[in-house]
Coordinates of C-alpha atoms in Angstrom, one line a residue:
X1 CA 0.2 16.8 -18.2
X2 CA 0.6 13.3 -18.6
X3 CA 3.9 11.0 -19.2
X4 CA 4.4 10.0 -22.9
X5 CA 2.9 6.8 -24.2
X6 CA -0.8 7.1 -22.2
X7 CA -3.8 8.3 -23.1
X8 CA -6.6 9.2 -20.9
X9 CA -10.8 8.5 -21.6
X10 CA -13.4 8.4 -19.5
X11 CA -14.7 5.9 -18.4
X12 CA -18.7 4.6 -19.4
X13 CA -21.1 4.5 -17.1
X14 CA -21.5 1.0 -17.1
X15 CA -18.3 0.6 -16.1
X16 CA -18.0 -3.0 -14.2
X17 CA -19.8 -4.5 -17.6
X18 CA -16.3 -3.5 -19.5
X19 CA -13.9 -6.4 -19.7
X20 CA -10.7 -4.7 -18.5
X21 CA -7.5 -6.7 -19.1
X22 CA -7.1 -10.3 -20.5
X23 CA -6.4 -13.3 -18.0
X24 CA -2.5 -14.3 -17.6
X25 CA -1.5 -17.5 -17.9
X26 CA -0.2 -17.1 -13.9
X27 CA -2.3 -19.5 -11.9
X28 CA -1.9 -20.6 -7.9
X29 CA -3.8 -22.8 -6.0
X30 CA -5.0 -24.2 -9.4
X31 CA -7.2 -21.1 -9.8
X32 CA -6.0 -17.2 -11.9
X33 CA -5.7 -14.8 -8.7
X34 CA -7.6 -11.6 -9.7
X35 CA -5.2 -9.3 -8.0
X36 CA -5.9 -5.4 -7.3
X37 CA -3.3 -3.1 -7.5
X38 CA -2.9 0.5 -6.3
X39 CA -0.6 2.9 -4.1
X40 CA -0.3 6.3 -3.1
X41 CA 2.5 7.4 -5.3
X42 CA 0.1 7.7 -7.9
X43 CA -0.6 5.7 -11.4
X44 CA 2.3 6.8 -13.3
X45 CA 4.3 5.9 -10.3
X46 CA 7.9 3.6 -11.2
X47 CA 7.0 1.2 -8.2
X48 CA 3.2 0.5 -9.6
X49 CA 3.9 -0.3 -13.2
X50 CA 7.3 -2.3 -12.1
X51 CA 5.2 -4.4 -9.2
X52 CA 2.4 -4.8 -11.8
X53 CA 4.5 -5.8 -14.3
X54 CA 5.4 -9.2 -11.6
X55 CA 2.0 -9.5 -10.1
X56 CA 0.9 -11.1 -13.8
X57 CA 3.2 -14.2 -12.4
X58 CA 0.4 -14.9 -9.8
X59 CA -2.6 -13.8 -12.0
X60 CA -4.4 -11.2 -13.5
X61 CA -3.7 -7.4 -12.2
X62 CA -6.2 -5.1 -12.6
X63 CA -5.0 -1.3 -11.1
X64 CA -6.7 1.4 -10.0
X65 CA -4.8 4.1 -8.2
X66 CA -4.6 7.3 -7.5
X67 CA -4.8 9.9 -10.4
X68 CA -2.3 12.4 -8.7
X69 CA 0.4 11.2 -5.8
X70 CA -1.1 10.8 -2.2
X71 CA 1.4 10.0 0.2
X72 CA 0.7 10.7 3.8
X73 CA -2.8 11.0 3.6
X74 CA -3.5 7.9 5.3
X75 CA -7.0 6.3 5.7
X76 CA -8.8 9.4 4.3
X77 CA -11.6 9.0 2.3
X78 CA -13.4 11.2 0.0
X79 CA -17.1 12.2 0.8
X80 CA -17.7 15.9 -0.4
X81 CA -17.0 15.2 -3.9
X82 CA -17.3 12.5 -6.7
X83 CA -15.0 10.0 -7.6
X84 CA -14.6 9.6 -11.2
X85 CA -12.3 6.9 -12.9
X86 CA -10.5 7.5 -16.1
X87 CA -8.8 4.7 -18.2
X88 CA -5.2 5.3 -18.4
X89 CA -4.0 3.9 -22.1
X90 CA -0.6 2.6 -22.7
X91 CA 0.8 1.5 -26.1
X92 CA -2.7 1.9 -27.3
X93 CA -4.7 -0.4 -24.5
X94 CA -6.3 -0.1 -21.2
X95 CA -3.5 -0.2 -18.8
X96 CA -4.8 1.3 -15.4
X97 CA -8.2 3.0 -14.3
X98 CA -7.1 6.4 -12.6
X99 CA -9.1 7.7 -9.9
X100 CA -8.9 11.7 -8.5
X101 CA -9.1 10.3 -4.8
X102 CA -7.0 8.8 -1.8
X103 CA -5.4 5.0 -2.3
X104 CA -8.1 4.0 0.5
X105 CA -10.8 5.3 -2.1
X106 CA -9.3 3.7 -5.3
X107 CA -9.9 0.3 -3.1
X108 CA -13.5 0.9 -1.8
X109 CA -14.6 1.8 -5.2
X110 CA -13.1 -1.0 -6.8
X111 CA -14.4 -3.3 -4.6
X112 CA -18.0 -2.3 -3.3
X113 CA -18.5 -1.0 -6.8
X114 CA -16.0 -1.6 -9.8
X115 CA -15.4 -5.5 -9.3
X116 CA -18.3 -6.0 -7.3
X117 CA -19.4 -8.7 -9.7
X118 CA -16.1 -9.9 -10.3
X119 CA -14.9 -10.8 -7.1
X120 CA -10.9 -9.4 -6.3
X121 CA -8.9 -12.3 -4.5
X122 CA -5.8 -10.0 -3.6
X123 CA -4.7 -6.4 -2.9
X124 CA -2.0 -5.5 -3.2
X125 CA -0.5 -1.6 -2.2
X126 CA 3.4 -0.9 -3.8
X127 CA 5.4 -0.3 -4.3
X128 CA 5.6 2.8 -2.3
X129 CA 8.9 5.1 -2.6
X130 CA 10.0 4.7 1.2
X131 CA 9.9 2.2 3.8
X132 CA 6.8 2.6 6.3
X133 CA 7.2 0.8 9.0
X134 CA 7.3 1.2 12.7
X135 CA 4.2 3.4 14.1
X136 CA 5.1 5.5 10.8
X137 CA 2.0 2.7 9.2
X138 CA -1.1 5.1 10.6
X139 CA 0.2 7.7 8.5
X140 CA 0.7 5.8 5.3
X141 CA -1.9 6.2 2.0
X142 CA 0.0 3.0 1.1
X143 CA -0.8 0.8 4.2
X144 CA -4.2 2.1 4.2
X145 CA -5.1 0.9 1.0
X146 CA -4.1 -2.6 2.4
X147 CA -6.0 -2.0 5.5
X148 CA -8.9 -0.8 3.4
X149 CA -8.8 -4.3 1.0
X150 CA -8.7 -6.2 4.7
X151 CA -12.0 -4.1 5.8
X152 CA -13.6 -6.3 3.0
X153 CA -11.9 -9.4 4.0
X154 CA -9.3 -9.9 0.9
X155 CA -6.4 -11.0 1.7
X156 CA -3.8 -7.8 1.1
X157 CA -0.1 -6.3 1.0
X158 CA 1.4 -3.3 1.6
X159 CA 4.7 -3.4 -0.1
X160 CA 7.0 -0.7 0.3
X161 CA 11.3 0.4 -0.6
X162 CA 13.5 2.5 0.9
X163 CA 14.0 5.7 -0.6
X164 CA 17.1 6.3 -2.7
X165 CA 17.8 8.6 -6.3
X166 CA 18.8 4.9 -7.7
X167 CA 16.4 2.9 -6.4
X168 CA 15.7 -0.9 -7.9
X169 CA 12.1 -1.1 -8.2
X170 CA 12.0 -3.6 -10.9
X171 CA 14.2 -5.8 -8.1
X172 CA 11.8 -4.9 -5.5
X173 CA 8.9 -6.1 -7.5
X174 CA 10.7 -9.0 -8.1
X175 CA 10.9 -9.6 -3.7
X176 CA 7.5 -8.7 -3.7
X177 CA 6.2 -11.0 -6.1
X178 CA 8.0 -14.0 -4.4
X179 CA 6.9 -13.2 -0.9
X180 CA 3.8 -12.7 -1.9
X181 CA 3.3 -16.1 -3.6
X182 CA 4.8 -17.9 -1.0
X183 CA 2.4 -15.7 1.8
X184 CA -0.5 -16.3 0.0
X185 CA -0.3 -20.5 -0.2
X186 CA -0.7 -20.6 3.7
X187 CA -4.6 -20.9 4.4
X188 CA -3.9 -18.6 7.5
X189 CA -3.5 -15.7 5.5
X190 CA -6.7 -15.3 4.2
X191 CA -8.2 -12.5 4.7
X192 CA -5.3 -10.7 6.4
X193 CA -3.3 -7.9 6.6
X194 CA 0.5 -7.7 6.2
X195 CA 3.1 -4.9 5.7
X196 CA 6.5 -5.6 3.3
X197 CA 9.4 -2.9 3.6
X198 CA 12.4 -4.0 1.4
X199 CA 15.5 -2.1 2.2
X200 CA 17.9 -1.0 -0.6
X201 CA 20.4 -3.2 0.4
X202 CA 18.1 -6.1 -0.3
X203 CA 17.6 -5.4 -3.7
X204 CA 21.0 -6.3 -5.0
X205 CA 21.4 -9.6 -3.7
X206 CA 18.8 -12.5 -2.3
X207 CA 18.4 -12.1 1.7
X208 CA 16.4 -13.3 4.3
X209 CA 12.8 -12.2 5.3
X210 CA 12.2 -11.4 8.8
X211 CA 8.9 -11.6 10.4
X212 CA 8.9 -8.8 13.0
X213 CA 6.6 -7.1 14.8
X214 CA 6.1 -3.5 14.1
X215 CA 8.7 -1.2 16.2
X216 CA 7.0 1.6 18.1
X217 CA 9.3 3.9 18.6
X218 CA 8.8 7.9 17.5
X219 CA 11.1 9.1 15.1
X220 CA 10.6 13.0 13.2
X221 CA 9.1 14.4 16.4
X222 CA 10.9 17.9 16.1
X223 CA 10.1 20.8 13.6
X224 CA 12.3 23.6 12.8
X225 CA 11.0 26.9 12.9
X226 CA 11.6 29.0 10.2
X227 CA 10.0 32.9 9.6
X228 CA 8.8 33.9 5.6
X229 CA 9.8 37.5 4.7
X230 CA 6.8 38.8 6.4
X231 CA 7.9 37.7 9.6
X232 CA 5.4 35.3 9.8
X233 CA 6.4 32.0 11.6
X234 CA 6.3 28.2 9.6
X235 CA 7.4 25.0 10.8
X236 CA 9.2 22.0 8.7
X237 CA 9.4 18.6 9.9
X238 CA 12.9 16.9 10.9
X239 CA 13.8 13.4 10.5
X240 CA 15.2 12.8 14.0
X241 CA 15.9 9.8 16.0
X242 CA 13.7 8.5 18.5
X243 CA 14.6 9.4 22.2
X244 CA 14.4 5.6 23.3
X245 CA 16.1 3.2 21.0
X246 CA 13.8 0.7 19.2
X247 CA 13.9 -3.1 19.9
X248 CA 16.5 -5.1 18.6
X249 CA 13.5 -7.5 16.7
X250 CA 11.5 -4.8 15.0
X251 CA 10.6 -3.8 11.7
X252 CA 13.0 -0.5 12.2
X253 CA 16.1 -2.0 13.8
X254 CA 15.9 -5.1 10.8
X255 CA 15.2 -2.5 8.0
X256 CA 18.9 -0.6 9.2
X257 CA 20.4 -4.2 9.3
X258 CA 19.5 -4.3 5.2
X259 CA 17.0 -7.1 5.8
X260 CA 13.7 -7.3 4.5
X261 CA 10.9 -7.3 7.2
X262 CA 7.1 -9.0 6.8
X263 CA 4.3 -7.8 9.5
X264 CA 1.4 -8.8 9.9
X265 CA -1.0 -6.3 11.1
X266 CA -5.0 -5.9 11.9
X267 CA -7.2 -3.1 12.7
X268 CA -9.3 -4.3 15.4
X269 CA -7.6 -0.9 17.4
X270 CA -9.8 -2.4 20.4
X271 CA -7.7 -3.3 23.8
X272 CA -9.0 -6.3 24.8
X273 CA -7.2 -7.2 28.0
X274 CA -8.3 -3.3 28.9
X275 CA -11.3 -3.8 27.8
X276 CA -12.5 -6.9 30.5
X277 CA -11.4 -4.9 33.3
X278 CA -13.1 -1.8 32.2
X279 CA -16.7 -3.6 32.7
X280 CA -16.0 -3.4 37.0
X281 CA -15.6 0.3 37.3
X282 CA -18.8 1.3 36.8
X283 CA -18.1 4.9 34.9
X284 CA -21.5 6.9 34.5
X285 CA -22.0 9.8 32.5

């Protein structure tokens, strides 16, 4: 049931008293980050342990992710049934604490409840297998996680790389690790929210990071129907092109152009300039 080399034990129930993983030597801002790490790919997932693996350049990493792989399941949250963390062993220590939930839960638990004691300084989401960008972001476990670390105002990352059967994630990590140090010594990040989509191109040689805003064009719109032997009709999604092109300076149209793209993002969904004018037309119910 689960890769070679890890051991699973549950965990105690005084779980925030146990002293997970020893300090690294990484410090910024003369201070060790404690950094949070999860995704949606799941714990054993290539893109967590390589992004991990980098994180412990900018202080100490503590994961928690989800126990089985949740992509697309976006900002769901688990209410119906409990969320019980297992500690994931690897060559014979605590490597990762496991949890059988969404990546949204894995950061609410950890920080209302797991590290509420011992405050997190960074979340970080990655690396997912797949670029989400573009409006694709509401439908992304990965950038929900992020969004969920912001909701507690910690500063956090959603780091994601395009798909591919050969794809670098130790060189991704590598990208992410260096963006995210650099994004993290500007004071007016704190606190925020930002989405990182490396393409494959970018992975095998240094390139330059565009800060774009988020394209908003619809792409996989169409379904083809299909019919099972019973003659009963099902539908699989398409990957098809957007009917109006995106911008030229967008998240989507730089990701083709094999650059890496940096957004930042917020969840205040409110439309302010809407909003004001609202107040004058006196709606009653």
């Amino acid at each position: 049931m689960f890769p070679l080399g890890f051991r699973v034990r549950q965990t105690r129930p005084f779980l925030r008293d146990y002293r997970f993983l020893t300090r690294y030597p990484g410090r910024l801002n003369s201070k060790t980050m404690r950094i949070l790490l999860t995704n949606d790919d799941g714990v054993y997932a290539p893109g967590l342990a390589a992004l991990g693996q980098q994180l412990r350049h900018l202080g100490e990493v503590i994961v928690v992710a989800p126990a089985t792989e949740q992509s697309g399941v976006g900002h769901s949250i688990t209410y119906l049934t409990p969320l019980v963390p297992k500690s994931i062993h690897r060559e014979g220590r605590h490597w990762a604490w496991a949890v059988e939930g969404s990546p949204a839960d894995c950061v609410k638990l950890a920080l209302s409840e797991l590290f509420i004691d011992e405050p997190i300084d960074l979340v970080v989401s990655g690396i997912n297998s797949g670029l989400n960008a573009g409006i694709n972001v509401l439908y992304s476990g990965t950038v929900a996680a992020a969004i969920e670390g912001a909701f507690f105002g910690v500063t956090s990352v959603a780091v994601s790389l395009e798909r591919d059967e050969d794809a670098d994630f130790d060189a991704a990590a590598v990208t992410a690790r260096k963006v995210i140090g650099q994004l993290v010594e500007h004071e007016e990040t704190a606190g925020g929210l930002f989405n990182l989509n490396i393409p494959t191109a970018a992975t095998s040689s240094t390139n330059e990071v565009k800060i774009v805003p988020m394209g908003l064009a619809q792409y996989g719109r169409r379904y083809e129907k299909r019919q099972d032997p019973g003659g009963r009709d099902y539908y699989w999604a398409l990957w098809t092109e957007p009917d109006n092109a995106p911008e030229e300076m967008t998240d989507l149209i730089q990701l083709r152009k094999g650059n890496t793209t940096l957004t930042p993002l917020h969840f205040n969904l409110t439309r302010h300039e809407l909003l004001d004018q609202m107040q004058d037309w006196a709606i009653r119910g």
